[in-house]
Short mmCIF file of N, CA, C and O in Angstrom, two decimals:
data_model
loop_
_atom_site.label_atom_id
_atom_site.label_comp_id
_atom_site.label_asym_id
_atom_site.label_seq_id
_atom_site.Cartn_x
_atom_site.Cartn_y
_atom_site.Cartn_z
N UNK A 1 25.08 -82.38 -78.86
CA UNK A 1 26.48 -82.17 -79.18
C UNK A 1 27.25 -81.87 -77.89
O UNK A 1 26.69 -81.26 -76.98
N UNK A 2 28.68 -82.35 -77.77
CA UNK A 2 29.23 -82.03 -76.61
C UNK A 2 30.62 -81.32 -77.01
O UNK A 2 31.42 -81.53 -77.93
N UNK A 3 30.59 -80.56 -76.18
CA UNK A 3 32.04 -79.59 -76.60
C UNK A 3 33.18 -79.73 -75.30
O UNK A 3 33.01 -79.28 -74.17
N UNK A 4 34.08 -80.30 -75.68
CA UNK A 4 35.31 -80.56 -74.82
C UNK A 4 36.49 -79.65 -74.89
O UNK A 4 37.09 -79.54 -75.96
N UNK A 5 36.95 -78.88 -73.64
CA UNK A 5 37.53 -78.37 -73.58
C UNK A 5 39.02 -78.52 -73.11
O UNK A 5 39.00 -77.97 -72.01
N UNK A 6 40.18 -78.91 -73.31
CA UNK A 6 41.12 -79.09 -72.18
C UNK A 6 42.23 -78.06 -72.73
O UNK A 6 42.69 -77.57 -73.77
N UNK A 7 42.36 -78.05 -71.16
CA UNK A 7 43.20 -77.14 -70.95
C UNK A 7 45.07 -77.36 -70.43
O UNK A 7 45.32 -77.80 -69.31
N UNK A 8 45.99 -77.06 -71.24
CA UNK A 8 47.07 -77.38 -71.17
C UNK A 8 48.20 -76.63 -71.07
O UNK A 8 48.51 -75.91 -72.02
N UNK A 9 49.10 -76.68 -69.74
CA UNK A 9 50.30 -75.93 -69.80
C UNK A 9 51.74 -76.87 -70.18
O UNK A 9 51.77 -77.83 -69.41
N UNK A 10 52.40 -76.87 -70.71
CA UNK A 10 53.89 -77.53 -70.95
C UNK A 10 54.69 -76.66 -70.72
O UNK A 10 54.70 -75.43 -70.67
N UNK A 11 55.61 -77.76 -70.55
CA UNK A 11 57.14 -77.03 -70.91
C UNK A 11 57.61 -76.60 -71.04
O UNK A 11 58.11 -77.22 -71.99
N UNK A 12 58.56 -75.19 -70.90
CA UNK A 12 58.39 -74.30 -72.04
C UNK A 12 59.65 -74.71 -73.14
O UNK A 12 59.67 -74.26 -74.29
N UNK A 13 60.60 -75.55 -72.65
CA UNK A 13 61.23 -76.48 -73.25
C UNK A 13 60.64 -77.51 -74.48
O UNK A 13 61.28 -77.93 -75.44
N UNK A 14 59.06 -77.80 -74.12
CA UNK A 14 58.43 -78.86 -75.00
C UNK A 14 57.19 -77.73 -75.93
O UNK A 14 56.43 -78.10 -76.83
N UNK A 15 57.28 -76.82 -75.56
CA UNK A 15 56.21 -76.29 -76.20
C UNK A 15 56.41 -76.26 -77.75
O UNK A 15 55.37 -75.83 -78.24
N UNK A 16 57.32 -76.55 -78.69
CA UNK A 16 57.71 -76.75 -80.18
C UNK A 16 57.13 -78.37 -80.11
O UNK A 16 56.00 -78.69 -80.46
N UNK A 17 58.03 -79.20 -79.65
CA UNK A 17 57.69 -80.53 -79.47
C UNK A 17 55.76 -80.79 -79.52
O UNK A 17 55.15 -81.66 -80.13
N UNK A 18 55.37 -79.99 -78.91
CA UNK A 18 53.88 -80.37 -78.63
C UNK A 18 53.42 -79.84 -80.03
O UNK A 18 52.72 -80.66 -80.63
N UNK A 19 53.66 -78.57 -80.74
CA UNK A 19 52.98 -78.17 -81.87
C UNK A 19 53.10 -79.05 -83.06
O UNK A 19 52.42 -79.06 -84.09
N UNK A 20 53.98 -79.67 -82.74
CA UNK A 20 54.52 -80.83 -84.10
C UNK A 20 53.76 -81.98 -83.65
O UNK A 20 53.58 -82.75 -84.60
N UNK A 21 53.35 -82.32 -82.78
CA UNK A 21 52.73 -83.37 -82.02
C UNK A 21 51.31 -83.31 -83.00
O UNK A 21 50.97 -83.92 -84.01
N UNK A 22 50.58 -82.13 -82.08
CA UNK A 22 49.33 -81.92 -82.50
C UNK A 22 49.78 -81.89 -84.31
O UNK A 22 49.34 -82.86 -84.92
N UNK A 23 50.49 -81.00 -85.06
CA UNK A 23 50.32 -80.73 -86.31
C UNK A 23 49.92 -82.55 -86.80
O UNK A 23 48.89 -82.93 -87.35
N UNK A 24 51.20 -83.46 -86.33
CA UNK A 24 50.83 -84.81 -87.56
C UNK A 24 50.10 -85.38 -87.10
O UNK A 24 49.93 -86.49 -87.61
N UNK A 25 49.18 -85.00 -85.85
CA UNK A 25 47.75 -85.75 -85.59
C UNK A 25 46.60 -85.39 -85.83
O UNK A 25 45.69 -86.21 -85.89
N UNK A 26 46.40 -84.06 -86.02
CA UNK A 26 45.42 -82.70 -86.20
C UNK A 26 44.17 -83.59 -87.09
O UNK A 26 43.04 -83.65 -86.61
N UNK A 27 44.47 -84.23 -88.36
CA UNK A 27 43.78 -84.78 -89.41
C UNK A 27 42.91 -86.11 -88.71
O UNK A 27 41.70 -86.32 -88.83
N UNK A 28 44.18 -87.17 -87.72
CA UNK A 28 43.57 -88.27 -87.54
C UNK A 28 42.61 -88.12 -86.51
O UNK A 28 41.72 -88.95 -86.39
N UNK A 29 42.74 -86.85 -85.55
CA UNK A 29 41.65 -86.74 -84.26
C UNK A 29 40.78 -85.96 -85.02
O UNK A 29 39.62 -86.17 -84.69
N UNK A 30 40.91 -84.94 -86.12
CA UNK A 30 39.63 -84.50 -86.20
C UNK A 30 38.90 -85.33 -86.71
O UNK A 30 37.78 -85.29 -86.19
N UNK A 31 39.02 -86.28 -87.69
CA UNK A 31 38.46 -87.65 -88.44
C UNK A 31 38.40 -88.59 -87.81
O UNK A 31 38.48 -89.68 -88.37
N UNK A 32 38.24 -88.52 -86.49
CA UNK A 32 37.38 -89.33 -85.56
C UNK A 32 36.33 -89.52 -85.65
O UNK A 32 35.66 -88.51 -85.48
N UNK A 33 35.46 -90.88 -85.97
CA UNK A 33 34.09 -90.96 -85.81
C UNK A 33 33.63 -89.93 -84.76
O UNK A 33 34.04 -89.83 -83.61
N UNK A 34 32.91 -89.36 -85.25
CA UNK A 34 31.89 -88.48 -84.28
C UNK A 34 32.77 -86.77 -83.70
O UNK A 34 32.25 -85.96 -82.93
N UNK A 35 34.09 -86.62 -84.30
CA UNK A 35 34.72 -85.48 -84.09
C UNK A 35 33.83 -84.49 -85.25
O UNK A 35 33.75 -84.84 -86.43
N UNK A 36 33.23 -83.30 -84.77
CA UNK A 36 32.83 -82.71 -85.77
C UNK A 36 33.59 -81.21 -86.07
O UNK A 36 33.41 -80.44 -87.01
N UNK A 37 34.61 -81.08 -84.81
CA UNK A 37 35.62 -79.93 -85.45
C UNK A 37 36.59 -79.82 -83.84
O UNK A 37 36.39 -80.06 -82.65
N UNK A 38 37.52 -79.37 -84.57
CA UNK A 38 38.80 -79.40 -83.91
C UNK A 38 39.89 -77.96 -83.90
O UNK A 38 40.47 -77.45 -84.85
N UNK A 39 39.91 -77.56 -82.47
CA UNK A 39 40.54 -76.50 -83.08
C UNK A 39 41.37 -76.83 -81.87
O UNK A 39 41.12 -77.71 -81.06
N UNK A 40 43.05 -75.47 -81.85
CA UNK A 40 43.51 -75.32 -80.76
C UNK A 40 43.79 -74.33 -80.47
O UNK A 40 44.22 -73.84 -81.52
N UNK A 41 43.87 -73.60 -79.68
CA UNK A 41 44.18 -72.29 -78.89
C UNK A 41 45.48 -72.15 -78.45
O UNK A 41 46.09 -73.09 -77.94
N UNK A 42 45.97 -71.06 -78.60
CA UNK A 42 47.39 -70.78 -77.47
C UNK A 42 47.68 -69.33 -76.82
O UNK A 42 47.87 -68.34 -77.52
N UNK A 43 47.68 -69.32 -75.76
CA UNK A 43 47.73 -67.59 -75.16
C UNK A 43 47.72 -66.83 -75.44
O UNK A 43 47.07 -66.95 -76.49
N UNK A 44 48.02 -65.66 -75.33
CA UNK A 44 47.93 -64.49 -76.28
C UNK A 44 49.49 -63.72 -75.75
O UNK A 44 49.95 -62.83 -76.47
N UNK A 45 50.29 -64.15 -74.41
CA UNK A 45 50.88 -63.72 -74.19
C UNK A 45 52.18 -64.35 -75.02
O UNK A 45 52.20 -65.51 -75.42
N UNK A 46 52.89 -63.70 -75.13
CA UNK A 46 54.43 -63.63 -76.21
C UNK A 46 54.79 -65.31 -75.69
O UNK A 46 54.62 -65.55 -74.50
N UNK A 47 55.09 -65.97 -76.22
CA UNK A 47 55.63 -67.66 -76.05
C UNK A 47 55.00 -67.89 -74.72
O UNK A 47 55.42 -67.92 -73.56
N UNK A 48 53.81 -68.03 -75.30
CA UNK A 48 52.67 -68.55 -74.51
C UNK A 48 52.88 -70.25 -74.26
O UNK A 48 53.07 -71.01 -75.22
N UNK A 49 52.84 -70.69 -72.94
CA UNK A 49 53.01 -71.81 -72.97
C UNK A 49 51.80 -72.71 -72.21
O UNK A 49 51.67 -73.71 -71.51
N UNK A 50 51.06 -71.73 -72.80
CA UNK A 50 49.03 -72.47 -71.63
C UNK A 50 48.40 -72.82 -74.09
O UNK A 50 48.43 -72.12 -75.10
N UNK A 51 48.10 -73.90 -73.84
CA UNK A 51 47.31 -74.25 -74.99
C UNK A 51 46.09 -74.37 -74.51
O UNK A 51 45.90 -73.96 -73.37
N UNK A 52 44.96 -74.96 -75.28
CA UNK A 52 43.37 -75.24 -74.97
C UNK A 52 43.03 -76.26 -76.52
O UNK A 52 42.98 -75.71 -77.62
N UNK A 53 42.93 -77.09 -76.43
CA UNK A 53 42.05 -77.73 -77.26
C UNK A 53 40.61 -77.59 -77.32
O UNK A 53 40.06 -78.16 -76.37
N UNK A 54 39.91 -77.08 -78.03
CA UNK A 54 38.71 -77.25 -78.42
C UNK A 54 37.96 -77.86 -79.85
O UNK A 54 38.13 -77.63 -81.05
N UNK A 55 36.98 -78.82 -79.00
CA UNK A 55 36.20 -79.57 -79.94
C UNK A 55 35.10 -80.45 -79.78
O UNK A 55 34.86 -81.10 -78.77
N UNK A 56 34.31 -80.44 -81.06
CA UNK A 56 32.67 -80.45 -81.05
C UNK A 56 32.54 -82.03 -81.16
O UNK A 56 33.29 -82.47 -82.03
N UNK A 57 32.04 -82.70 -80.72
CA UNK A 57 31.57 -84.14 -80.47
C UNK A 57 30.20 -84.57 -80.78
O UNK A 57 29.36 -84.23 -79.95
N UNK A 58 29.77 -85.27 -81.82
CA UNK A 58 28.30 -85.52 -81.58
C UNK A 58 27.93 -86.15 -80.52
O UNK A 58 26.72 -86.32 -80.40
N UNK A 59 28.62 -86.58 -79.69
CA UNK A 59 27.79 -87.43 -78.79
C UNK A 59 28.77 -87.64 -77.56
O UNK A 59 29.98 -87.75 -77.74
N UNK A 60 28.18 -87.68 -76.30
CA UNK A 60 29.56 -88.05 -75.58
C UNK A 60 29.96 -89.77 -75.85
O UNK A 60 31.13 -90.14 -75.97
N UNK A 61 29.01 -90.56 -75.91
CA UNK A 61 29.15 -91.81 -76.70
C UNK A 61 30.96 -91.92 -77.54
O UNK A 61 32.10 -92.39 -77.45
N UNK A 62 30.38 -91.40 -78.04
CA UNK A 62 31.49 -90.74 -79.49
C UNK A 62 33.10 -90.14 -78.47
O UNK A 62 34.24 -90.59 -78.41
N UNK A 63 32.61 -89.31 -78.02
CA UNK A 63 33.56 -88.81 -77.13
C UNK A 63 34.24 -89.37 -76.54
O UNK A 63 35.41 -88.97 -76.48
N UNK A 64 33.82 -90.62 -75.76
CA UNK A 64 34.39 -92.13 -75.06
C UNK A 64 35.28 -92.64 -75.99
O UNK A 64 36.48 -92.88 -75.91
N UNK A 65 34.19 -92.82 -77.18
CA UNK A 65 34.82 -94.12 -78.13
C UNK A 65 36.89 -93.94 -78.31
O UNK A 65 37.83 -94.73 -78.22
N UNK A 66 36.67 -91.97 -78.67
CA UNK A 66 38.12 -91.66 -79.00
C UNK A 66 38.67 -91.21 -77.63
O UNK A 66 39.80 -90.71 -77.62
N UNK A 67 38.14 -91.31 -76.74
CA UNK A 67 39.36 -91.19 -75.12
C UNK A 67 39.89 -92.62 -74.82
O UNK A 67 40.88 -92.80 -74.10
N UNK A 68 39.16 -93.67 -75.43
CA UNK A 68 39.64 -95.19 -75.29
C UNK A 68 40.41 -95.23 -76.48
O UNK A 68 41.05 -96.27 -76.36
N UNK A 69 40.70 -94.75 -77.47
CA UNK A 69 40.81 -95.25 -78.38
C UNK A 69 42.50 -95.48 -78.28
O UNK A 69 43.10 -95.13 -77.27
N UNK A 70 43.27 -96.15 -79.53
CA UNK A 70 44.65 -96.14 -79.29
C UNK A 70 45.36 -94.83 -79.70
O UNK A 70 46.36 -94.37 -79.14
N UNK A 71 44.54 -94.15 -81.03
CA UNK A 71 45.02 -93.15 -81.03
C UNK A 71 45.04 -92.16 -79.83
O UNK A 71 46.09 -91.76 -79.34
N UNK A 72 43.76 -91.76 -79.38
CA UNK A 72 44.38 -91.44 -77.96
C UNK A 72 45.09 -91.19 -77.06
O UNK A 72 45.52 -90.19 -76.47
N UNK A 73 45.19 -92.81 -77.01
CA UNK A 73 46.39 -93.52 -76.22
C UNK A 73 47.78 -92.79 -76.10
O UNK A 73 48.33 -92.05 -75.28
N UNK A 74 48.16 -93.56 -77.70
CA UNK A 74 49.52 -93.03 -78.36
C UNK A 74 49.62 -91.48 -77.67
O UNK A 74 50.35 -90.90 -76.86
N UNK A 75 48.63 -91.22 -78.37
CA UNK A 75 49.08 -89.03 -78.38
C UNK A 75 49.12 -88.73 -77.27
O UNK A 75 49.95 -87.85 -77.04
N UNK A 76 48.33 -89.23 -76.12
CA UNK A 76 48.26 -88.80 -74.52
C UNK A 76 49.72 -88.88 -73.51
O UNK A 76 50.19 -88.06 -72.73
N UNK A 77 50.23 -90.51 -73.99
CA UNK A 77 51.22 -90.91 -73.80
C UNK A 77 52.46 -89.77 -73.89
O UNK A 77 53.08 -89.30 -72.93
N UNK A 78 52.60 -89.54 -74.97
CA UNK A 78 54.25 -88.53 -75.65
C UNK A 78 53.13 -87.04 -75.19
O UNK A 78 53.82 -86.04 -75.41
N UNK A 79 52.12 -86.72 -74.81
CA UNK A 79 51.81 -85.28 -74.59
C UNK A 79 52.06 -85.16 -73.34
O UNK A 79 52.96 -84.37 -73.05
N UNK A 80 51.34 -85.93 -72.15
CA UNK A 80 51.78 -85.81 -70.81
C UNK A 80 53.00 -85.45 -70.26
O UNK A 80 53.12 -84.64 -69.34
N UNK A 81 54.46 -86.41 -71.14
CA UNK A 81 55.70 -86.38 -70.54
C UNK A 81 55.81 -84.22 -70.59
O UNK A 81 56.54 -83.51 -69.91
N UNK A 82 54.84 -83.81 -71.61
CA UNK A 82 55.76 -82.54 -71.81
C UNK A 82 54.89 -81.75 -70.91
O UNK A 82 55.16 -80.62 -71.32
N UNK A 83 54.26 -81.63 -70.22
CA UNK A 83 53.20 -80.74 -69.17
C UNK A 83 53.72 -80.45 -68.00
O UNK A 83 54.08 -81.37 -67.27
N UNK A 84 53.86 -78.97 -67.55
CA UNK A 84 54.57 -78.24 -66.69
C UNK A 84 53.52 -78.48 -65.50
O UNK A 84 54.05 -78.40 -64.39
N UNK A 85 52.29 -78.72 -65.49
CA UNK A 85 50.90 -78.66 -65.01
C UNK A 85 49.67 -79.82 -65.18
O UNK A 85 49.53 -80.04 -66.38
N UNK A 86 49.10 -80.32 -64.69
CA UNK A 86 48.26 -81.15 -64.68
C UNK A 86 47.22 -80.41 -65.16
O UNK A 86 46.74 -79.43 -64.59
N UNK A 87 46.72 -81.08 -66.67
CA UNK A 87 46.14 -80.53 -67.65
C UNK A 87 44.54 -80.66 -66.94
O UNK A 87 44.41 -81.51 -66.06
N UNK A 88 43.42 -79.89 -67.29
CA UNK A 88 42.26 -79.86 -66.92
C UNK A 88 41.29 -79.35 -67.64
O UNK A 88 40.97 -78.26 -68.10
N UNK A 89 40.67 -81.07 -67.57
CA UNK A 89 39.36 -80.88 -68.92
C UNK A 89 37.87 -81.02 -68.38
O UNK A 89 37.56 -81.63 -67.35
N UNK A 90 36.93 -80.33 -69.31
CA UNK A 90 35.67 -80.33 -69.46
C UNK A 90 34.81 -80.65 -70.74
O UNK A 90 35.09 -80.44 -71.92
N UNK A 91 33.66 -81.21 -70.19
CA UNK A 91 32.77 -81.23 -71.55
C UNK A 91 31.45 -80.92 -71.00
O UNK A 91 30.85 -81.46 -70.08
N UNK A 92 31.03 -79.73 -71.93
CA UNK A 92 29.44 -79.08 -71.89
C UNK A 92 28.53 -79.74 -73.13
O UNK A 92 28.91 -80.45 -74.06
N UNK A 93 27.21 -79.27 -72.81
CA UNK A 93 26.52 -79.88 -73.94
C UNK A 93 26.12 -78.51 -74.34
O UNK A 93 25.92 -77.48 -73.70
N UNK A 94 26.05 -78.80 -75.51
CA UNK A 94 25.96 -77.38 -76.22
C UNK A 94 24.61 -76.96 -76.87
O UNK A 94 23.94 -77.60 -77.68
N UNK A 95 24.36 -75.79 -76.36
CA UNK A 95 22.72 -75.51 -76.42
C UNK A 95 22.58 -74.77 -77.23
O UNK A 95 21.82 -75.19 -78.10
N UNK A 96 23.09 -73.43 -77.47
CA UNK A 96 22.93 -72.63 -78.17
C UNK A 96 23.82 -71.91 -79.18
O UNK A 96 24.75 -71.37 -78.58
N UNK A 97 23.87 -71.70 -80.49
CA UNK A 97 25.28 -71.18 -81.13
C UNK A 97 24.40 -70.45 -81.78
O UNK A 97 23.29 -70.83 -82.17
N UNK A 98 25.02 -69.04 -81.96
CA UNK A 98 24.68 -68.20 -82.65
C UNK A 98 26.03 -67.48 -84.20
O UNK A 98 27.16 -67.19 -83.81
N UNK A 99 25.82 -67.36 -85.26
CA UNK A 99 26.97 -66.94 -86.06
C UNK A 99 26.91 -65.80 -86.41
O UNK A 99 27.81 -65.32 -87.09
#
């Protein structure tokens, strides 16, 4: 399993814009072949404008398939214009989870 992390600052102008973004896509990226959960993060400080996407991948295979994909595409496209910061991502393979 691979867990991808990115990390995102916007706008603070676009930071509404981006939550509506993610909200009407939330369904089609988590229902990505091979997406097995999807979450997002946002600061803790008062109109926090640093987000984090996190999410579980079976495979980096899988992981490719939806960084090529058009959906992707589309969403990367209209998310970039709103980033105060050059966003910065990772993916670990995930060894151990405990609940």
């Amino acid at each position: 399993m691979i867990v991808r992390i990115v990390k995102m600052e916007f706008k603070e102008e676009c930071v509404e814009e981006f939550i509506e973004l993610f909200e009407s896509r939330k369904e089609q990226i988590r229902n990505f072949k091979g997406c097995q959960y999807l979450e997002l993060l946002q600061g803790t400080e008062a109109k926090s404008k640093v987000f984090m996407t996190y999410s579980y991948w079976k495979s980096e295979k899988e992981l490719n398939d939806y960084r090529y994909s058009s959906l992707f595409e589309e969403t990367w496209t209209l998310t970039k214009k709103m980033f105060a910061r050059k966003p910065e991502a990772i993916s670990f393979k995930k060894l151990h989870s405990l609940d």
